[in-house]
PDB file of C-alpha atoms in Angstrom:
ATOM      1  CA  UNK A  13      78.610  85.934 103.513  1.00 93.00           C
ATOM      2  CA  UNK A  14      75.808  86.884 105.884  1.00 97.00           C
ATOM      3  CA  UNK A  15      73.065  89.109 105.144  1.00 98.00           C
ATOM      4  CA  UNK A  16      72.084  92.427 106.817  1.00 98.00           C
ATOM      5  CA  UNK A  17      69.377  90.984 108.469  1.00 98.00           C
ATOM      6  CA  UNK A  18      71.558  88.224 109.885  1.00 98.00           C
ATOM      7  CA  UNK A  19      74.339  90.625 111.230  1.00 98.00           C
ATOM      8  CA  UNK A  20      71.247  92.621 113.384  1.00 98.00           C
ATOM      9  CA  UNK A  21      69.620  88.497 114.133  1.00 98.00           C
ATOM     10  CA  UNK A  22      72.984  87.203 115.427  1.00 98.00           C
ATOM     11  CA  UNK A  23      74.517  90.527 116.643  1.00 97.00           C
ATOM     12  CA  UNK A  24      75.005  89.094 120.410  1.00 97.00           C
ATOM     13  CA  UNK A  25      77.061  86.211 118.928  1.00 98.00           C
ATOM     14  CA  UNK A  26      79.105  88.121 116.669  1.00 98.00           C
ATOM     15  CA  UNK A  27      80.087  90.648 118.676  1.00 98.00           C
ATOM     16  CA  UNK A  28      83.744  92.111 118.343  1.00 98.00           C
ATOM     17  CA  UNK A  29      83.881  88.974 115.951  1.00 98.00           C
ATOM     18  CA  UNK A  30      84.791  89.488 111.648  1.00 98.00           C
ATOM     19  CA  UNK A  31      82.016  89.190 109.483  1.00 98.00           C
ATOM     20  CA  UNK A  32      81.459  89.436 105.507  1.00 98.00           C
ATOM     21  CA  UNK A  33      78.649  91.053 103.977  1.00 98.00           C
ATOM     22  CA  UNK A  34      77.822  91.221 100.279  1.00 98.00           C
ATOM     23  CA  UNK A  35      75.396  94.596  99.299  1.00 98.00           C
ATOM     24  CA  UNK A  36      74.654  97.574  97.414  1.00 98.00           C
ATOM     25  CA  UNK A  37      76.303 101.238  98.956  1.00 98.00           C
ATOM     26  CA  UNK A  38      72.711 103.456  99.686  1.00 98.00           C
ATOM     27  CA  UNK A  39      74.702 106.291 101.524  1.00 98.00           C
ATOM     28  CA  UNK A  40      78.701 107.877 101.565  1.00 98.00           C
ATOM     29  CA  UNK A  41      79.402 109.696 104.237  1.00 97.00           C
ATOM     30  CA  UNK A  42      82.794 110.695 103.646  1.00 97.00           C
ATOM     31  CA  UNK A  43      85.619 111.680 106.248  1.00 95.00           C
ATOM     32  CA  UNK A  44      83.736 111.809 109.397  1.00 93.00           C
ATOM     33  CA  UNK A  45      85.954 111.414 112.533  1.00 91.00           C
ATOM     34  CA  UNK A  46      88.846 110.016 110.018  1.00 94.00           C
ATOM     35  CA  UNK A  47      86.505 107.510 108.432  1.00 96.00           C
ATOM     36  CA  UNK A  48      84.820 106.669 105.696  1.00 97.00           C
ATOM     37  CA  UNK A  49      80.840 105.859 106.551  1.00 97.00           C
ATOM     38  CA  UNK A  50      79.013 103.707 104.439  1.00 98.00           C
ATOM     39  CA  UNK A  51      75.098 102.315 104.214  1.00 98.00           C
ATOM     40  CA  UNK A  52      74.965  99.340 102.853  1.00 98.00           C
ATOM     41  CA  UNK A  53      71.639  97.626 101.823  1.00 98.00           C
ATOM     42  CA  UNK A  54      71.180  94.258 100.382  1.00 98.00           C
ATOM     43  CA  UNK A  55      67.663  93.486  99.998  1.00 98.00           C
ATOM     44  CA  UNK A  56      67.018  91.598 103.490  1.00 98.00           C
ATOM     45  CA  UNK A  57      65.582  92.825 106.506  1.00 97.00           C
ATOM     46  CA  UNK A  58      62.426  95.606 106.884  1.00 97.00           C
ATOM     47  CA  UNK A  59      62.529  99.141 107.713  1.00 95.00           C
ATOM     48  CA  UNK A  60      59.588  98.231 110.264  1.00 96.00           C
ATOM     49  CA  UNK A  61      62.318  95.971 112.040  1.00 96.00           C
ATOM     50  CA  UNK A  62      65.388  98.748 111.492  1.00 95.00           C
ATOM     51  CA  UNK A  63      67.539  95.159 109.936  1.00 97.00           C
ATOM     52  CA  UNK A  64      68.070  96.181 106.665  1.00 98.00           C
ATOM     53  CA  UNK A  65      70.375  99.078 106.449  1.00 97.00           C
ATOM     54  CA  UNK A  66      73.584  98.405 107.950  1.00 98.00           C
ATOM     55  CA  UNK A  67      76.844 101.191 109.130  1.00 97.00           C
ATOM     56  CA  UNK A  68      80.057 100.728 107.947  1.00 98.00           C
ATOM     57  CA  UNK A  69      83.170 102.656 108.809  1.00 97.00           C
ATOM     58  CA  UNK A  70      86.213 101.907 105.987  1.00 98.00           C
ATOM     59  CA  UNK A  71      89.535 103.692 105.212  1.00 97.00           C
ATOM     60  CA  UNK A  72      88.163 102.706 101.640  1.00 97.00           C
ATOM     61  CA  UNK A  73      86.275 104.832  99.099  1.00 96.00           C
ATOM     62  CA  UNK A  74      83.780 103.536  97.262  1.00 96.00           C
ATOM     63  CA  UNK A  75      80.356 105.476  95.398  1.00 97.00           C
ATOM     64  CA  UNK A  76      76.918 105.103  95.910  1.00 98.00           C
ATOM     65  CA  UNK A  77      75.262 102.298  93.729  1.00 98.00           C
ATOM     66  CA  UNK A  78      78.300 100.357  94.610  1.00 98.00           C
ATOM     67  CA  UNK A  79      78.111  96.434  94.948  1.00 98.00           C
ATOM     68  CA  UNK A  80      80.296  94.874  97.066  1.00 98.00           C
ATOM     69  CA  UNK A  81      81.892  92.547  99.798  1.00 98.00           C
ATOM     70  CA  UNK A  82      82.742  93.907 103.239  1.00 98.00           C
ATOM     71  CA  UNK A  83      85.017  92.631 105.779  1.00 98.00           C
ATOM     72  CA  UNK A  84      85.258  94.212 108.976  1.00 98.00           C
ATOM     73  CA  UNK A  85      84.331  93.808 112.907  1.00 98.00           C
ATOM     74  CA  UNK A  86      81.156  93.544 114.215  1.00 98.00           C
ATOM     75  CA  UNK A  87      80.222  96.288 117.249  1.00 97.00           C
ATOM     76  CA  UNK A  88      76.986  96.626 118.878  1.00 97.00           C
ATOM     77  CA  UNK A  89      75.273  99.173 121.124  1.00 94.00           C
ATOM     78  CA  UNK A  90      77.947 101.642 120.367  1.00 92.00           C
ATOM     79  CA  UNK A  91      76.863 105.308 121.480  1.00 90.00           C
ATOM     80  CA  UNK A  92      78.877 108.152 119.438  1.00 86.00           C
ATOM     81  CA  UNK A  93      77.164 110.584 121.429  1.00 84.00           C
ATOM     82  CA  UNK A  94      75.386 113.488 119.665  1.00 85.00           C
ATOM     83  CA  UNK A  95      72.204 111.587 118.781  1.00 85.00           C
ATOM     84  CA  UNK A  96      74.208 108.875 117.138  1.00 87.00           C
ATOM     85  CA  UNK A  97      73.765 105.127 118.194  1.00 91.00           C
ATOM     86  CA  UNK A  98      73.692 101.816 116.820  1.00 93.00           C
ATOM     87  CA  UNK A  99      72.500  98.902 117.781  1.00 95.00           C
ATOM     88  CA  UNK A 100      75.192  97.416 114.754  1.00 97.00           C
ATOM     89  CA  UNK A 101      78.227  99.019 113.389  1.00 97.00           C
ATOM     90  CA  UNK A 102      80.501  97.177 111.247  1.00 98.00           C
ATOM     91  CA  UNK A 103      83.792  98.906 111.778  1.00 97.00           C
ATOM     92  CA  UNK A 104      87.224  99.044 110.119  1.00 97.00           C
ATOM     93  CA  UNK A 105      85.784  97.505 107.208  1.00 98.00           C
ATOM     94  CA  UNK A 106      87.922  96.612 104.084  1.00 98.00           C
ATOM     95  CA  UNK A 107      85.557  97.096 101.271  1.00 98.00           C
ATOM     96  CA  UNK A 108      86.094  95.026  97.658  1.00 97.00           C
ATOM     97  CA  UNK A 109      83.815  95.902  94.314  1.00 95.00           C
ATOM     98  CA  UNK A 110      82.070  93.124  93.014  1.00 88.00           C
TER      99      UNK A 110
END
């Protein structure tokens, strides 16, 4: 598995490409645009760098305090409009508890 800070180092070659994360769930945002939106923290990274909190979008549901594996497809630069880009967004996510 790669860490946070490794999905936002190597985001240019794993673009559109599957990737596996193992972290903690910070934030639920629940049923926004038909998905599930998850935070998901796992110690790596800084806030000074903005590497160490990374989005996830999942059919799955899963709580806050939550550790587990992700699998899903790494996008970058996405704009959402409204306000809302990322420079990383792990989409279409399946989500397993550890």
């Amino acid at each position: 598995a790669a860490t946070v800070a490794e999905v936002y180092a190597k985001k240019a070659s794993l673009k559109d490409k599957p990737v596996r994360v193992h972290a903690k769930v910070v934030k639920v945002l629940p049923g926004i645009m038909g998905k599930n939106w998850l935070h998901v923290r796992d110690g790596s990274g800084s806030d000074d760098k903005k590497d160490n909190d990374l989005t996830v979008t999942t059919d799955d549901v899963v709580t806050v305090g939550s550790v587990v594996t992700v699998d899903g497809v790494v996008h970058t630069d996405k704009d959402l409009g409204s306000g809302h880009n990322f420079s990383v967004l792990v989409e279409d996510a399946k989500v397993t508890k550890d």
